[in-house]
Amino acid sequence: MFKKILIANRGEIAVRIIRACRELGIQTVAVYSSVDRASLYVKLAHEAYFLGGPQPKESYLNMRKIIEIAKSSGAQAVHPGYGFLAENPKFVKLCEKNRIKFVGPDSRTMERVGNKLLARKIVEEAGVPIIPGSKEPIKSNKEARDLARRLGLPIIIKAAYGGGGRGLRRVNRLKELPSLLKVARLEARVSFDDPALYIEKYIRNPRHIEVQILADEHNNMIHLGERDCTIQRRYQKLLEETPSPVVDEKLRNRLGEAAVKVAKAVEYTNAGTVEFILDERKNFYFIEINARIQVEHSVTERVTGIDLVKAQIRLATGERLRFRQKDISLDGCAMECRINVEDPLNDFAPSPGTIRNLRFPGGLGVRVDSSIYSGYTIPLYYDTLIAKLTVWGKDREEVIRRMGAALNEFIIEGVKTTVPLHKAILCERDFQRGKISLSFIERHRLLKRLKVNNRASEKIAVITGCLLAYQNRKGTPLKREKKRENLWRRGFAESKWRRGLKKI
Amino acid sequence: MFKKILIANRGEIAVRIIRACRELGIQTVAVYSSVDRASLYVKLAHEAYFLGGPQPKESYLNMRKIIEIAKSSGAQAVHPGYGFLAENPKFVKLCEKNRIKFVGPDSRTMERVGNKLLARKIVEEAGVPIIPGSKEPIKSNKEARDLARRLGLPIIIKAAYGGGGRGLRRVNRLKELPSLLKVARLEARVSFDDPALYIEKYIRNPRHIEVQILADEHNNMIHLGERDCTIQRRYQKLLEETPSPVVDEKLRNRLGEAAVKVAKAVEYTNAGTVEFILDERKNFYFIEINARIQVEHSVTERVTGIDLVKAQIRLATGERLRFRQKDISLDGCAMECRINVEDPLNDFAPSPGTIRNLRFPGGLGVRVDSSIYSGYTIPLYYDTLIAKLTVWGKDREEVIRRMGAALNEFIIEGVKTTVPLHKAILCERDFQRGKISLSFIERHRLLKRLKVNNRASEKIAVITGCLLAYQNRKGTPLKREKKRENLWRRGFAESKWRRGLKKI
Amino acid sequence: MRFRVAVGNDHYRVEVKEPGMIVVNGRPYHVDLNKDSLLVNNRSYEISSLEEENGLPTLISVNQELYRLEIEEAEKLAVRRKIERLEEKEEGTIISPMSGQIISVEASEGERVNKDEVILILEAMKMESEVFSPKEGRIKEIRVAKGDMVNTGDVLAIIE
Amino acid sequence: MRFRVAVGNDHYRVEVKEPGMIVVNGRPYHVDLNKDSLLVNNRSYEISSLEEENGLPTLISVNQELYRLEIEEAEKLAVRRKIERLEEKEEGTIISPMSGQIISVEASEGERVNKDEVILILEAMKMESEVFSPKEGRIKEIRVAKGDMVNTGDVLAIIE
């Protein structure tokens, strides 16, 4: 087993990896940018090294510096988490060159799965269905138009090296095609350093289903069932669950076999995820391979009982898989809500700030993974995920009720979060029945329901306000501190109104 | 299903019951004493009513007041939690008289199991082994002496209505017998309002094993495996786990069958626990029935997936059991550490106070049940349990490693807790091997190892101290606030010293 | 102490008789406020005051639901109305909607702009936000430049 | 700034060169203290100061383990030792045990007192502390009066 691992990441996933290492008795090396010195993961790690400025390029994307720290600190392996360098073949190569084990697949596999067009080709050859579309990068508007005609509209434009919704455009009418190609190409260049695009047929009311796989370096490979990640906003996952309410045992086996076939075709090792689109008739199509631990791995961990991060580390040492496919059974249901510092009422605008009051939910079946604490200031520079709430239940109904109870207990003050949106999702009849698609949030106009001034407790708010005003007038010393912070919030609310959005 | 339930309890178990009710869509009525107004459970309940002064007699044992509140608030049932009125047949009768459903067995069963001598008799008749000893309350010293001679020394004196270690005495020599009988009788009278005592043979190096049962009101009864509660101090449980490292499948079935036999003999309904002593040769003897939810129910919940408090409430409505014995399977291992505000270094003296800094552990397999929050002041009047840390793992080794990691993450400042003791227990080789008995903590001199000034990080403490001193001298504005608190502590320490107490 | 409270279109007359008794629109309620816990006729609520102005709460959360209140002490009503009218006039001030970095300035001082025209682009947490002109007019002043870090509430530009 | 530190039977000589550099028993360490997080040569510790006396920490937790320290500023050591020696001689000197206010003077100059007789009463943060005579004798001098604020170590009275 490794004695020391460097974690080339930050936030909740760094905390998650530290926990796994602590259980395995492995020392951890954290790296941090100038705005992350006070982060929880820096406190929990055994060692911590300064990387550079807050911009990812200066810090968490600074490959040479990270390798240098790994070498000087004596780390034998690097765990990349997700995002940043997690799927960067150049970084994997650099690790290999410096004889530092990268916890994930090797650089050859990483290159293969990173190029989406190449991956599509390999997968198609392996006999797994892919969404009809281009086999090579689009070279001209004419080629795109011809292809669009053949596939039938609408179509989707995608970046060859894309991810996270960027470089993605839906084309409904042929005449929009040239301008949308231009925009997507620009985004692809800016975001992924490569303007290559391809085109796929658009699938109506699709669900996003992905399969977790584990593969050792001795040709053993298993799948751990599916995750349904259909609840998204702007192509970003928001809530995930396993099992999917629309996947039965038979479909699960077919999906699992397809995922293993895909992973074998690219000679995959370590933990990974094979993503599929499921159409209304339950046909599935391969989309891409995520060659890393996913945010939503926690739901699979709960129903399989397998610690995926520990498994990743063990597999990276060359250990053989400890389970065969027949040893895997799925116990009950698990669901994850991503708690992001975003304002669902304001077009999901990021809401960085200082956590003033914090209470995590607890009790049976409730897991919290988070990097925040009371008094912590969330920096502006990184993604908005601050906590993952994972809940287990015997069946989907129990999960939904328990998740609702847990969200009601959750208090985060000082920033705006997706907690109210999650509550609204859980209350939706169609969600409870499992009738969802990628456009669920828009279609159910959930954002419109997240109004301030819900009538239910309006009178209580009035009573609270007047009692506090009374106390302030009578002079209670406690209140003074609060005022300063409140100015900040006031400005925020005001600007919304100024922008012409609805007054909150 | 009930629409509203009154919770006749406080602290973490009140929070636990509220969570179950929230999932079931049941409104909750909390009751509180004058020192519990700021308690978490009061905040989480739908309604809250003032009971009386801090002394339990004025509040949580005030039956008439509780019944009155239940009636006026429209509660259809009362959940008693554990302790206080949970096993008081008078209270059960009062509920029955007022047509309020008591969540637990009926008053007849409660009376039967409350009288330990009667319970022993019934159990013996049902063919379940009991520890050899007296069948009637001890009437004279002579009778006790004769019995002691027949059983062979050492023997144990117990209170007929006892529990929690009070009224309990071990007799090693015959000549100690009269004085110990006197002391035990006094304790029994004071603690349980009844001086009746009985005598049992003393079992060497025993383990405390208990079996969780669930029974509906239609003669269906199942058991949910055992819990090993052998790690105790002064007859109070400190750490519990399931499965027991010494119980195999065969013994589990025998224990389970015996437990069900016992419960059937007393016509038990709802959730309950049958306690056994297991000797070195794995013979087991019935001790008593706990006719309530236990503190340590969380470990059984994790391995069976059954929400025991929800099951209690469902059973109280007259619902049939949702599972049969064959549906019950045990998944992995679970362990609970009781986090008490006690000072293990000072003979477990209670350490009430205000929580200044609090961080719960989190992540995979970690469950926290607690009623404390940062800024909460723990009152002097009730028991010392403030949090339960329950951890799951695939096997016992994973549980121990994960529990260790979780305890290392746990921060509670402002009070002294059992956290360091739990860490010491987990580090003990014999514990890791499952070689434990009721005298584990004394035998391994764990308390002696819990010293202040462990050498490990002494130099770091020196560095910290000097850096803070340097900052204070150079005048950092942040520090000023702290100083004020510290003066208080200093004054406190010093005045103690002046009063001739040991310097702390 | 008497208050008038508006929540959206609803209006309330409130009198706090004593810390434990409050009358709302003529109906009395027993109340018990203990930090973030409020009992109203024994119903339990978790409350929090998120924003205040001159000691009068303006944003309250009740069991994590938000309510924006306008509370006025009954005696001071007249004065306040006057101030509000004054504030309305200065609607041309563009205030930063969040903390972040200015990644682009799309207009320049002296330029005429339409309502909803993009003036600046802000970036925070990997997301870009366009900042629009609140009205038609001329840009009197732009107070920030590309690369500047700004805080919520900072004045970015003034349209006249 | 130089310190001497005792932890149980262990002694340390410490010099804080600058906030980021400390020398312990001649060995230098890079340090970075950020609230409750301390990096020492890049090793990460969670620390907390639980008790202080005159700005000198006396109880420190490192990764939840407790350490009781006695820290002294080196410059003041010589002076202190002198005082200590003086104190030893003049065991009749009554020194203030804490910062606080004199709320009562129970004896007067020239009076004869017994050992452990109350001379003064001090108050700090709502707690009263009685100050006793260390020996039998005559009160030569009382240096404070009711209402005075005193600091730890101040001479309050002298018994001869």
mmCIF file of N, CA, C and O in Angstrom, chain B residues 274-316:
data_model
loop_
_atom_site.group_PDB
_atom_site.id
_atom_site.type_symbol
_atom_site.label_atom_id
_atom_site.label_comp_id
_atom_site.label_asym_id
_atom_site.label_seq_id
_atom_site.Cartn_x
_atom_site.Cartn_y
_atom_site.Cartn_z
ATOM 1 N N VAL B 274 -34.094 -7.941 24.702
ATOM 2 C CA VAL B 274 -33.897 -8.978 25.702
ATOM 3 C C VAL B 274 -32.403 -9.075 25.970
ATOM 4 O O VAL B 274 -31.614 -9.297 25.051
ATOM 5 N N GLU B 275 -32.030 -8.852 27.232
ATOM 6 C CA GLU B 275 -30.608 -8.824 27.584
ATOM 7 C C GLU B 275 -30.139 -10.164 28.144
ATOM 8 O O GLU B 275 -30.834 -10.773 28.959
ATOM 9 N N PHE B 276 -28.958 -10.550 27.697
ATOM 10 C CA PHE B 276 -28.355 -11.790 28.169
ATOM 11 C C PHE B 276 -26.927 -11.539 28.639
ATOM 12 O O PHE B 276 -26.278 -10.580 28.210
ATOM 13 N N ILE B 277 -26.480 -12.443 29.521
ATOM 14 C CA ILE B 277 -25.059 -12.524 29.858
ATOM 15 C C ILE B 277 -24.510 -13.734 29.125
ATOM 16 O O ILE B 277 -25.158 -14.784 29.104
ATOM 17 N N LEU B 278 -23.348 -13.541 28.504
ATOM 18 C CA LEU B 278 -22.723 -14.665 27.813
ATOM 19 C C LEU B 278 -21.444 -15.001 28.584
ATOM 20 O O LEU B 278 -20.611 -14.121 28.799
ATOM 21 N N ASP B 279 -21.295 -16.258 29.019
ATOM 22 C CA ASP B 279 -20.080 -16.576 29.783
ATOM 23 C C ASP B 279 -18.960 -17.030 28.847
ATOM 24 O O ASP B 279 -19.137 -17.069 27.634
ATOM 25 N N GLU B 280 -17.822 -17.371 29.456
ATOM 26 C CA GLU B 280 -16.636 -17.672 28.634
ATOM 27 C C GLU B 280 -16.837 -18.887 27.741
ATOM 28 O O GLU B 280 -16.201 -19.028 26.725
ATOM 29 N N ARG B 281 -17.758 -19.786 28.177
ATOM 30 C CA ARG B 281 -18.013 -20.970 27.349
ATOM 31 C C ARG B 281 -19.179 -20.769 26.390
ATOM 32 O O ARG B 281 -19.729 -21.727 25.856
ATOM 33 N N LYS B 282 -19.587 -19.518 26.239
ATOM 34 C CA LYS B 282 -20.703 -19.158 25.357
ATOM 35 C C LYS B 282 -22.039 -19.744 25.801
ATOM 36 O O LYS B 282 -22.932 -19.984 24.972
ATOM 37 N N ASN B 283 -22.189 -19.976 27.100
ATOM 38 C CA ASN B 283 -23.526 -20.223 27.638
ATOM 39 C C ASN B 283 -24.160 -18.866 27.842
ATOM 40 O O ASN B 283 -23.498 -17.921 28.287
ATOM 41 N N PHE B 284 -25.442 -18.754 27.535
ATOM 42 C CA PHE B 284 -26.073 -17.457 27.790
ATOM 43 C C PHE B 284 -27.185 -17.581 28.830
ATOM 44 O O PHE B 284 -27.795 -18.641 28.980
ATOM 45 N N TYR B 285 -27.384 -16.498 29.559
ATOM 46 C CA TYR B 285 -28.385 -16.444 30.617
ATOM 47 C C TYR B 285 -29.203 -15.172 30.443
ATOM 48 O O TYR B 285 -28.638 -14.101 30.255
ATOM 49 N N PHE B 286 -30.488 -15.309 30.551
ATOM 50 C CA PHE B 286 -31.376 -14.139 30.509
ATOM 51 C C PHE B 286 -31.096 -13.203 31.684
ATOM 52 O O PHE B 286 -30.895 -13.657 32.809
ATOM 53 N N ILE B 287 -31.048 -11.910 31.453
ATOM 54 C CA ILE B 287 -30.961 -10.957 32.561
ATOM 55 C C ILE B 287 -32.266 -10.186 32.713
ATOM 56 O O ILE B 287 -32.908 -10.236 33.742
ATOM 57 N N GLU B 288 -32.652 -9.442 31.664
ATOM 58 C CA GLU B 288 -33.879 -8.651 31.787
ATOM 59 C C GLU B 288 -34.377 -8.216 30.419
ATOM 60 O O GLU B 288 -33.683 -8.360 29.410
ATOM 61 N N ILE B 289 -35.593 -7.709 30.428
ATOM 62 C CA ILE B 289 -36.169 -7.153 29.203
ATOM 63 C C ILE B 289 -36.175 -5.634 29.335
ATOM 64 O O ILE B 289 -36.595 -5.103 30.369
ATOM 65 N N ASN B 290 -35.710 -4.939 28.312
ATOM 66 C CA ASN B 290 -35.835 -3.479 28.291
ATOM 67 C C ASN B 290 -37.022 -3.146 27.392
ATOM 68 O O ASN B 290 -36.970 -3.348 26.185
ATOM 69 N N ALA B 291 -38.054 -2.640 28.030
ATOM 70 C CA ALA B 291 -39.321 -2.453 27.320
ATOM 71 C C ALA B 291 -39.401 -1.060 26.705
ATOM 72 O O ALA B 291 -40.292 -0.271 26.988
ATOM 73 N N ARG B 292 -38.425 -0.753 25.830
ATOM 74 C CA ARG B 292 -38.336 0.595 25.258
ATOM 75 C C ARG B 292 -37.338 0.573 24.106
ATOM 76 O O ARG B 292 -36.649 -0.410 23.901
ATOM 77 N N ILE B 293 -37.227 1.681 23.409
ATOM 78 C CA ILE B 293 -36.143 1.836 22.452
ATOM 79 C C ILE B 293 -34.864 2.025 23.270
ATOM 80 O O ILE B 293 -34.886 2.641 24.328
ATOM 81 N N GLN B 294 -33.759 1.447 22.804
ATOM 82 C CA GLN B 294 -32.494 1.594 23.523
ATOM 83 C C GLN B 294 -31.652 2.685 22.860
ATOM 84 O O GLN B 294 -31.793 2.940 21.660
ATOM 85 N N VAL B 295 -30.744 3.243 23.633
ATOM 86 C CA VAL B 295 -29.794 4.210 23.076
ATOM 87 C C VAL B 295 -29.123 3.630 21.829
ATOM 88 O O VAL B 295 -29.036 4.271 20.787
ATOM 89 N N GLU B 296 -28.702 2.374 21.943
ATOM 90 C CA GLU B 296 -27.857 1.764 20.924
ATOM 91 C C GLU B 296 -28.644 1.142 19.777
ATOM 92 O O GLU B 296 -28.094 0.340 19.010
ATOM 93 N N HIS B 297 -29.920 1.522 19.610
ATOM 94 C CA HIS B 297 -30.713 0.927 18.535
ATOM 95 C C HIS B 297 -30.123 1.223 17.157
ATOM 96 O O HIS B 297 -30.385 0.518 16.186
ATOM 97 N N SER B 298 -29.311 2.296 17.073
ATOM 98 C CA SER B 298 -28.810 2.730 15.768
ATOM 99 C C SER B 298 -27.960 1.674 15.074
ATOM 100 O O SER B 298 -27.949 1.611 13.844
ATOM 101 N N VAL B 299 -27.238 0.852 15.824
ATOM 102 C CA VAL B 299 -26.383 -0.135 15.154
ATOM 103 C C VAL B 299 -27.234 -1.204 14.475
ATOM 104 O O VAL B 299 -26.921 -1.655 13.370
ATOM 105 N N THR B 300 -28.331 -1.578 15.135
ATOM 106 C CA THR B 300 -29.235 -2.568 14.533
ATOM 107 C C THR B 300 -29.917 -1.977 13.299
ATOM 108 O O THR B 300 -30.098 -2.655 12.281
ATOM 109 N N GLU B 301 -30.279 -0.707 13.392
ATOM 110 C CA GLU B 301 -30.898 -0.043 12.243
ATOM 111 C C GLU B 301 -29.990 -0.118 11.021
ATOM 112 O O GLU B 301 -30.440 -0.368 9.901
ATOM 113 N N ARG B 302 -28.704 0.071 11.239
ATOM 114 C CA ARG B 302 -27.803 0.143 10.090
ATOM 115 C C ARG B 302 -27.633 -1.201 9.406
ATOM 116 O O ARG B 302 -27.622 -1.266 8.172
ATOM 117 N N VAL B 303 -27.505 -2.266 10.195
ATOM 118 C CA VAL B 303 -27.247 -3.552 9.527
ATOM 119 C C VAL B 303 -28.526 -4.208 9.009
ATOM 120 O O VAL B 303 -28.476 -5.012 8.091
ATOM 121 N N THR B 304 -29.684 -3.863 9.593
ATOM 122 C CA THR B 304 -30.941 -4.436 9.082
ATOM 123 C C THR B 304 -31.630 -3.510 8.093
ATOM 124 O O THR B 304 -32.498 -3.949 7.336
ATOM 125 N N GLY B 305 -31.290 -2.225 8.103
ATOM 126 C CA GLY B 305 -31.980 -1.269 7.238
ATOM 127 C C GLY B 305 -33.359 -0.890 7.753
ATOM 128 O O GLY B 305 -34.100 -0.182 7.073
ATOM 129 N N ILE B 306 -33.707 -1.353 8.953
ATOM 130 C CA ILE B 306 -35.043 -1.064 9.490
ATOM 131 C C ILE B 306 -34.984 0.139 10.426
ATOM 132 O O ILE B 306 -34.170 0.187 11.347
ATOM 133 N N ASP B 307 -35.836 1.106 10.176
ATOM 134 C CA ASP B 307 -35.948 2.287 11.028
ATOM 135 C C ASP B 307 -36.775 1.882 12.249
ATOM 136 O O ASP B 307 -37.996 1.738 12.171
ATOM 137 N N LEU B 308 -36.109 1.654 13.371
ATOM 138 C CA LEU B 308 -36.803 1.078 14.531
ATOM 139 C C LEU B 308 -37.822 2.027 15.143
ATOM 140 O O LEU B 308 -38.844 1.593 15.671
ATOM 141 N N VAL B 309 -37.547 3.320 15.104
ATOM 142 C CA VAL B 309 -38.501 4.254 15.706
ATOM 143 C C VAL B 309 -39.747 4.366 14.829
ATOM 144 O O VAL B 309 -40.880 4.397 15.333
ATOM 145 N N LYS B 310 -39.553 4.385 13.522
ATOM 146 C CA LYS B 310 -40.722 4.353 12.633
ATOM 147 C C LYS B 310 -41.491 3.042 12.833
ATOM 148 O O LYS B 310 -42.732 3.037 12.876
ATOM 149 N N ALA B 311 -40.755 1.931 12.993
ATOM 150 C CA ALA B 311 -41.416 0.645 13.231
ATOM 151 C C ALA B 311 -42.231 0.698 14.528
ATOM 152 O O ALA B 311 -43.378 0.231 14.583
ATOM 153 N N GLN B 312 -41.661 1.295 15.582
ATOM 154 C CA GLN B 312 -42.384 1.427 16.857
ATOM 155 C C GLN B 312 -43.716 2.130 16.663
ATOM 156 O O GLN B 312 -44.745 1.718 17.189
ATOM 157 N N ILE B 313 -43.650 3.245 15.920
ATOM 158 C CA ILE B 313 -44.863 4.056 15.743
ATOM 159 C C ILE B 313 -45.887 3.294 14.910
ATOM 160 O O ILE B 313 -47.079 3.265 15.244
ATOM 161 N N ARG B 314 -45.415 2.625 13.858
ATOM 162 C CA ARG B 314 -46.338 1.847 13.023
ATOM 163 C C ARG B 314 -46.971 0.730 13.834
ATOM 164 O O ARG B 314 -48.178 0.485 13.734
ATOM 165 N N LEU B 315 -46.158 0.058 14.640
ATOM 166 C CA LEU B 315 -46.700 -1.045 15.449
ATOM 167 C C LEU B 315 -47.724 -0.523 16.450
ATOM 168 O O LEU B 315 -48.720 -1.188 16.738
ATOM 169 N N ALA B 316 -47.476 0.680 16.971
ATOM 170 C CA ALA B 316 -48.404 1.247 17.960
ATOM 171 C C ALA B 316 -49.766 1.563 17.349
ATOM 172 O O ALA B 316 -50.773 1.648 18.065
#
